[in-house]
Amino acid sequence: MSGPVPPALPLSAAPPLRALWHRAEPRHRRHAAFAALMSFVNKVFDIAPELLIGAAVDVVVNAESSFVGRLFGVEDRVDQLSILVAITAVAWILESVTEYLAVLNWRNLAQELQHDVRMDAYRHVQDLEVAHFEDQTSGGLMTILNEDVNQLERFLDMGPHRIITMAANVVLIGVTFFVISPLLMALSFLPIPVIVAGSIVYQRRLEPRYAAVRRAAGLIGDALTNGLGGVATIKAFTAEEREVERVGTDSHRYLATNQAAIRWSAAFSPLIRAAVLAGFVMTLLVGGRAALRGDLAVGLFSVLVYMTQRLLWPLTDLGETLDLYQRAMASLRRIFGLLEAEPTILPGAAELPTPVRGDVRFEDVHFAYSPDGTAVLSGISLHVPAGETHAIVGATGSGKSTIVKLLLRLYEPTAGRILLDGTPIDELTFASLRGAMGFVAQDVFLFHGTVRENLTYGRLDADDAALHRAAALAEAAGFVEAMPHGYDTVVGERGQKLSGGQRQRLTIARALLRDPAVLVLDEATSAVDNETEAAIQRSIDRVSHSRTTIVIAHRLFTIRHADRIHVMEAGRLVEAGTHDELVARGGLYAALWRVQTGDTDPSDVEVA
């Protein structure tokens, strides 16, 4: 049959286990195949003792004419029983060995898959553009990357082993029943369609309920993440009880949603037990009468009684297995939904010629955060020659920081283009573009770790000499070396053990350690005291001579010596020139300068 190949289903639309199988590596598939084989063989040896029990009863009842006696040519019943004991011992040993191998391999596979799925999802998240995170909550993403992946692991840990052994149990015992008594097979197997139909119905009923459970888990993850991240603000406003109540509301919603799913899941086991009882009664009643009439050997009747229990009783675990399965499938759909979020900003293939000069050019750049949104930038054209220091100033919301985000390709222009050393930045690899830049954000971020680990984050191969030089240029060496452990001092999450000025200086040192061709400072002195601002300004003055420097400024004092100052208003460049030229021109920049120097009433102009 020929023709066009139909498009593949999205991961979240395809059956989750099938999608997981297709994503698995060949080694994982081989691992799963071996584990499945061990599960099947384990069930073969697991039901062997029931057959041997029937053979033992046959030996006691029929003596030398027993099946074992005829098979091995042994008349003495003690010798026959000794043979059965030896076979039983071998079966138990092999059953134990295969169970060990099956469980070991399934659990190892569960660990490997949960690791790979988590890393695939986290790597994919890292490839997504910044705009994606603005539409997501960190708590929701954490729930997917952690709890949802763990739900998958819990199912894979023992779920497949149980399902395979249950299926093998039904097949092997069905064959045994058919050989001994087709009538009893039909009667004993009557409950199985009820169990299968009940499983299908419950699976459909449970699926939306566990999807709701995972959504509720995401909401409580959001609440906990926000509460822990904002603990200082919570305490400052004495809002501890209010936060506890808020988390309590989300936690109670999760509790209620989970309990609703559990009510359905828990009702499944009694249904199976009733079906098991029906099958067991039929074997006892019909098989017992046949044995009393002499139509069925007593040994074979014993085998069937034990086999009936062995057939149906393990199915009582189906409810718990189904519960684990539905939780895992709901989690897998959320994971695959995340993996389907495609990045819209893709790297180019070009590399910047070395050495990078740092010539930056914006050509008629327009930008809006959404296709139908308000324009944030309109017709921005500016040129920053290599080695010069340029500042961008303007009122809050004028679009200053957006220019930096576009330069780093955290966002994509809706029109126009941006060039670095004459190459459009959308043609460059991310490593080439961002590797040529050192970025210091207004929102300072330090990782939990040592000072050394934070400074070398962008240049792992930096030696101590380079590290100390960058710290000295940023005027951070003094306070770092005064710490008890110097560069090995742990700064805490987000650098909470340091002052705001210290954190800011470390981020400047981190950027300088890369020795970037372009240094970008986004409001680097907006949240520091005068002394720290003066120190940071001295650092900027020292390092800006040898590289292109773009400064987004809040305080005009810090950029008055820039080679050129660009003034923005409502997403447009309205003025450009040196400090003296702009002050003399008497425009927007001059008004902002008068406000900050106290020469005019601040109400006369919107303050930057």
PDB file of N, CA, C and O in Angstrom, residues 128-161:
ATOM      1  N   LEU A 128      13.580  27.166  25.298  1.00  0.00           N
ATOM      2  CA  LEU A 128      12.439  28.030  25.017  1.00  0.00           C
ATOM      3  C   LEU A 128      12.822  29.496  25.247  1.00  0.00           C
ATOM      4  O   LEU A 128      13.670  29.811  26.072  1.00  0.00           O
ATOM      5  N   GLU A 129      12.155  30.367  24.525  1.00  0.00           N
ATOM      6  CA  GLU A 129      12.453  31.785  24.648  1.00  0.00           C
ATOM      7  C   GLU A 129      11.835  32.353  25.925  1.00  0.00           C
ATOM      8  O   GLU A 129      10.963  31.739  26.555  1.00  0.00           O
ATOM      9  N   VAL A 130      12.286  33.531  26.294  1.00  0.00           N
ATOM     10  CA  VAL A 130      11.847  34.160  27.545  1.00  0.00           C
ATOM     11  C   VAL A 130      10.341  34.379  27.557  1.00  0.00           C
ATOM     12  O   VAL A 130       9.688  34.252  28.600  1.00  0.00           O
ATOM     13  N   ALA A 131       9.758  34.683  26.387  1.00  0.00           N
ATOM     14  CA  ALA A 131       8.325  34.968  26.330  1.00  0.00           C
ATOM     15  C   ALA A 131       7.498  33.782  26.824  1.00  0.00           C
ATOM     16  O   ALA A 131       6.408  33.966  27.386  1.00  0.00           O
ATOM     17  N   HIS A 132       8.001  32.553  26.644  1.00  0.00           N
ATOM     18  CA  HIS A 132       7.253  31.371  27.094  1.00  0.00           C
ATOM     19  C   HIS A 132       7.086  31.382  28.611  1.00  0.00           C
ATOM     20  O   HIS A 132       6.029  31.011  29.122  1.00  0.00           O
ATOM     21  N   PHE A 133       8.108  31.812  29.317  1.00  0.00           N
ATOM     22  CA  PHE A 133       8.061  31.781  30.781  1.00  0.00           C
ATOM     23  C   PHE A 133       7.152  32.876  31.334  1.00  0.00           C
ATOM     24  O   PHE A 133       6.719  32.796  32.485  1.00  0.00           O
ATOM     25  N   GLU A 134       6.885  33.886  30.533  1.00  0.00           N
ATOM     26  CA  GLU A 134       5.973  34.936  30.975  1.00  0.00           C
ATOM     27  C   GLU A 134       4.535  34.438  31.013  1.00  0.00           C
ATOM     28  O   GLU A 134       3.690  35.026  31.680  1.00  0.00           O
ATOM     29  N   ASP A 135       4.249  33.352  30.263  1.00  0.00           N
ATOM     30  CA  ASP A 135       2.907  32.784  30.236  1.00  0.00           C
ATOM     31  C   ASP A 135       2.784  31.574  31.148  1.00  0.00           C
ATOM     32  O   ASP A 135       1.732  30.943  31.211  1.00  0.00           O
ATOM     33  N   GLN A 136       3.866  31.198  31.824  1.00  0.00           N
ATOM     34  CA  GLN A 136       3.878  30.033  32.697  1.00  0.00           C
ATOM     35  C   GLN A 136       4.280  30.456  34.109  1.00  0.00           C
ATOM     36  O   GLN A 136       4.905  31.490  34.301  1.00  0.00           O
ATOM     37  N   THR A 137       3.904  29.625  35.067  1.00  0.00           N
ATOM     38  CA  THR A 137       4.343  29.872  36.440  1.00  0.00           C
ATOM     39  C   THR A 137       5.483  28.930  36.771  1.00  0.00           C
ATOM     40  O   THR A 137       5.532  27.788  36.301  1.00  0.00           O
ATOM     41  N   SER A 138       6.414  29.409  37.583  1.00  0.00           N
ATOM     42  CA  SER A 138       7.555  28.571  37.951  1.00  0.00           C
ATOM     43  C   SER A 138       7.106  27.358  38.759  1.00  0.00           C
ATOM     44  O   SER A 138       7.663  26.267  38.615  1.00  0.00           O
ATOM     45  N   GLY A 139       6.080  27.531  39.607  1.00  0.00           N
ATOM     46  CA  GLY A 139       5.579  26.399  40.390  1.00  0.00           C
ATOM     47  C   GLY A 139       4.984  25.323  39.497  1.00  0.00           C
ATOM     48  O   GLY A 139       5.181  24.125  39.738  1.00  0.00           O
ATOM     49  N   GLY A 140       4.242  25.737  38.442  1.00  0.00           N
ATOM     50  CA  GLY A 140       3.678  24.765  37.510  1.00  0.00           C
ATOM     51  C   GLY A 140       4.752  23.998  36.762  1.00  0.00           C
ATOM     52  O   GLY A 140       4.663  22.770  36.596  1.00  0.00           O
ATOM     53  N   LEU A 141       5.787  24.697  36.318  1.00  0.00           N
ATOM     54  CA  LEU A 141       6.886  24.026  35.631  1.00  0.00           C
ATOM     55  C   LEU A 141       7.635  23.084  36.576  1.00  0.00           C
ATOM     56  O   LEU A 141       8.023  21.979  36.188  1.00  0.00           O
ATOM     57  N   MET A 142       7.816  23.508  37.823  1.00  0.00           N
ATOM     58  CA  MET A 142       8.482  22.654  38.796  1.00  0.00           C
ATOM     59  C   MET A 142       7.680  21.381  39.040  1.00  0.00           C
ATOM     60  O   MET A 142       8.250  20.292  39.192  1.00  0.00           O
ATOM     61  N   THR A 143       6.362  21.498  39.080  1.00  0.00           N
ATOM     62  CA  THR A 143       5.525  20.321  39.299  1.00  0.00           C
ATOM     63  C   THR A 143       5.692  19.327  38.160  1.00  0.00           C
ATOM     64  O   THR A 143       5.774  18.110  38.376  1.00  0.00           O
ATOM     65  N   ILE A 144       5.758  19.832  36.917  1.00  0.00           N
ATOM     66  CA  ILE A 144       5.939  18.943  35.769  1.00  0.00           C
ATOM     67  C   ILE A 144       7.311  18.277  35.821  1.00  0.00           C
ATOM     68  O   ILE A 144       7.438  17.052  35.662  1.00  0.00           O
ATOM     69  N   LEU A 145       8.356  19.073  36.050  1.00  0.00           N
ATOM     70  CA  LEU A 145       9.719  18.554  36.002  1.00  0.00           C
ATOM     71  C   LEU A 145      10.047  17.642  37.173  1.00  0.00           C
ATOM     72  O   LEU A 145      10.956  16.807  37.070  1.00  0.00           O
ATOM     73  N   ASN A 146       9.333  17.790  38.266  1.00  0.00           N
ATOM     74  CA  ASN A 146       9.655  16.991  39.449  1.00  0.00           C
ATOM     75  C   ASN A 146       8.560  15.974  39.760  1.00  0.00           C
ATOM     76  O   ASN A 146       8.732  14.772  39.567  1.00  0.00           O
ATOM     77  N   GLU A 147       7.388  16.455  40.186  1.00  0.00           N
ATOM     78  CA  GLU A 147       6.359  15.533  40.660  1.00  0.00           C
ATOM     79  C   GLU A 147       5.779  14.681  39.536  1.00  0.00           C
ATOM     80  O   GLU A 147       5.541  13.478  39.708  1.00  0.00           O
ATOM     81  N   ASP A 148       5.524  15.291  38.366  1.00  0.00           N
ATOM     82  CA  ASP A 148       4.961  14.504  37.264  1.00  0.00           C
ATOM     83  C   ASP A 148       5.944  13.437  36.796  1.00  0.00           C
ATOM     84  O   ASP A 148       5.537  12.311  36.473  1.00  0.00           O
ATOM     85  N   VAL A 149       7.213  13.767  36.737  1.00  0.00           N
ATOM     86  CA  VAL A 149       8.224  12.767  36.362  1.00  0.00           C
ATOM     87  C   VAL A 149       8.286  11.663  37.411  1.00  0.00           C
ATOM     88  O   VAL A 149       8.436  10.474  37.085  1.00  0.00           O
ATOM     89  N   ASN A 150       8.141  12.025  38.678  1.00  0.00           N
ATOM     90  CA  ASN A 150       8.148  11.019  39.737  1.00  0.00           C
ATOM     91  C   ASN A 150       6.937  10.094  39.651  1.00  0.00           C
ATOM     92  O   ASN A 150       7.025   8.908  39.982  1.00  0.00           O
ATOM     93  N   GLN A 151       5.787  10.640  39.217  1.00  0.00           N
ATOM     94  CA  GLN A 151       4.602   9.795  39.025  1.00  0.00           C
ATOM     95  C   GLN A 151       4.867   8.740  37.955  1.00  0.00           C
ATOM     96  O   GLN A 151       4.457   7.582  38.086  1.00  0.00           O
ATOM     97  N   LEU A 152       5.549   9.131  36.894  1.00  0.00           N
ATOM     98  CA  LEU A 152       5.918   8.177  35.850  1.00  0.00           C
ATOM     99  C   LEU A 152       6.827   7.091  36.414  1.00  0.00           C
ATOM    100  O   LEU A 152       6.647   5.898  36.139  1.00  0.00           O
ATOM    101  N   GLU A 153       7.788   7.497  37.230  1.00  0.00           N
ATOM    102  CA  GLU A 153       8.709   6.524  37.820  1.00  0.00           C
ATOM    103  C   GLU A 153       7.967   5.526  38.709  1.00  0.00           C
ATOM    104  O   GLU A 153       8.244   4.326  38.684  1.00  0.00           O
ATOM    105  N   ARG A 154       6.985   6.012  39.490  1.00  0.00           N
ATOM    106  CA  ARG A 154       6.250   5.119  40.400  1.00  0.00           C
ATOM    107  C   ARG A 154       5.522   4.027  39.626  1.00  0.00           C
ATOM    108  O   ARG A 154       5.453   2.874  40.063  1.00  0.00           O
ATOM    109  N   PHE A 155       4.959   4.390  38.481  1.00  0.00           N
ATOM    110  CA  PHE A 155       4.265   3.371  37.681  1.00  0.00           C
ATOM    111  C   PHE A 155       5.255   2.394  37.053  1.00  0.00           C
ATOM    112  O   PHE A 155       5.078   1.176  37.123  1.00  0.00           O
ATOM    113  N   LEU A 156       6.314   2.913  36.431  1.00  0.00           N
ATOM    114  CA  LEU A 156       7.271   2.041  35.757  1.00  0.00           C
ATOM    115  C   LEU A 156       8.006   1.140  36.738  1.00  0.00           C
ATOM    116  O   LEU A 156       8.509   0.082  36.358  1.00  0.00           O
ATOM    117  N   ASP A 157       8.071   1.548  37.988  1.00  0.00           N
ATOM    118  CA  ASP A 157       8.810   0.791  38.992  1.00  0.00           C
ATOM    119  C   ASP A 157       8.290  -0.642  39.106  1.00  0.00           C
ATOM    120  O   ASP A 157       9.062  -1.593  39.148  1.00  0.00           O
ATOM    121  N   MET A 158       6.963  -0.821  39.170  1.00  0.00           N
ATOM    122  CA  MET A 158       6.385  -2.159  39.313  1.00  0.00           C
ATOM    123  C   MET A 158       5.174  -2.388  38.417  1.00  0.00           C
ATOM    124  O   MET A 158       4.745  -3.539  38.248  1.00  0.00           O
ATOM    125  N   GLY A 159       4.600  -1.329  37.860  1.00  0.00           N
ATOM    126  CA  GLY A 159       3.378  -1.474  37.070  1.00  0.00           C
ATOM    127  C   GLY A 159       3.508  -2.428  35.897  1.00  0.00           C
ATOM    128  O   GLY A 159       2.706  -3.378  35.760  1.00  0.00           O
ATOM    129  N   PRO A 160       4.496  -2.256  35.002  1.00  0.00           N
ATOM    130  CA  PRO A 160       4.625  -3.184  33.864  1.00  0.00           C
ATOM    131  C   PRO A 160       4.840  -4.630  34.310  1.00  0.00           C
ATOM    132  O   PRO A 160       4.317  -5.559  33.687  1.00  0.00           O
ATOM    133  N   HIS A 161       5.627  -4.828  35.372  1.00  0.00           N
ATOM    134  CA  HIS A 161       5.861  -6.180  35.872  1.00  0.00           C
ATOM    135  C   HIS A 161       4.540  -6.820  36.292  1.00  0.00           C
ATOM    136  O   HIS A 161       4.251  -7.984  35.943  1.00  0.00           O
TER     137      HIS A 161
END
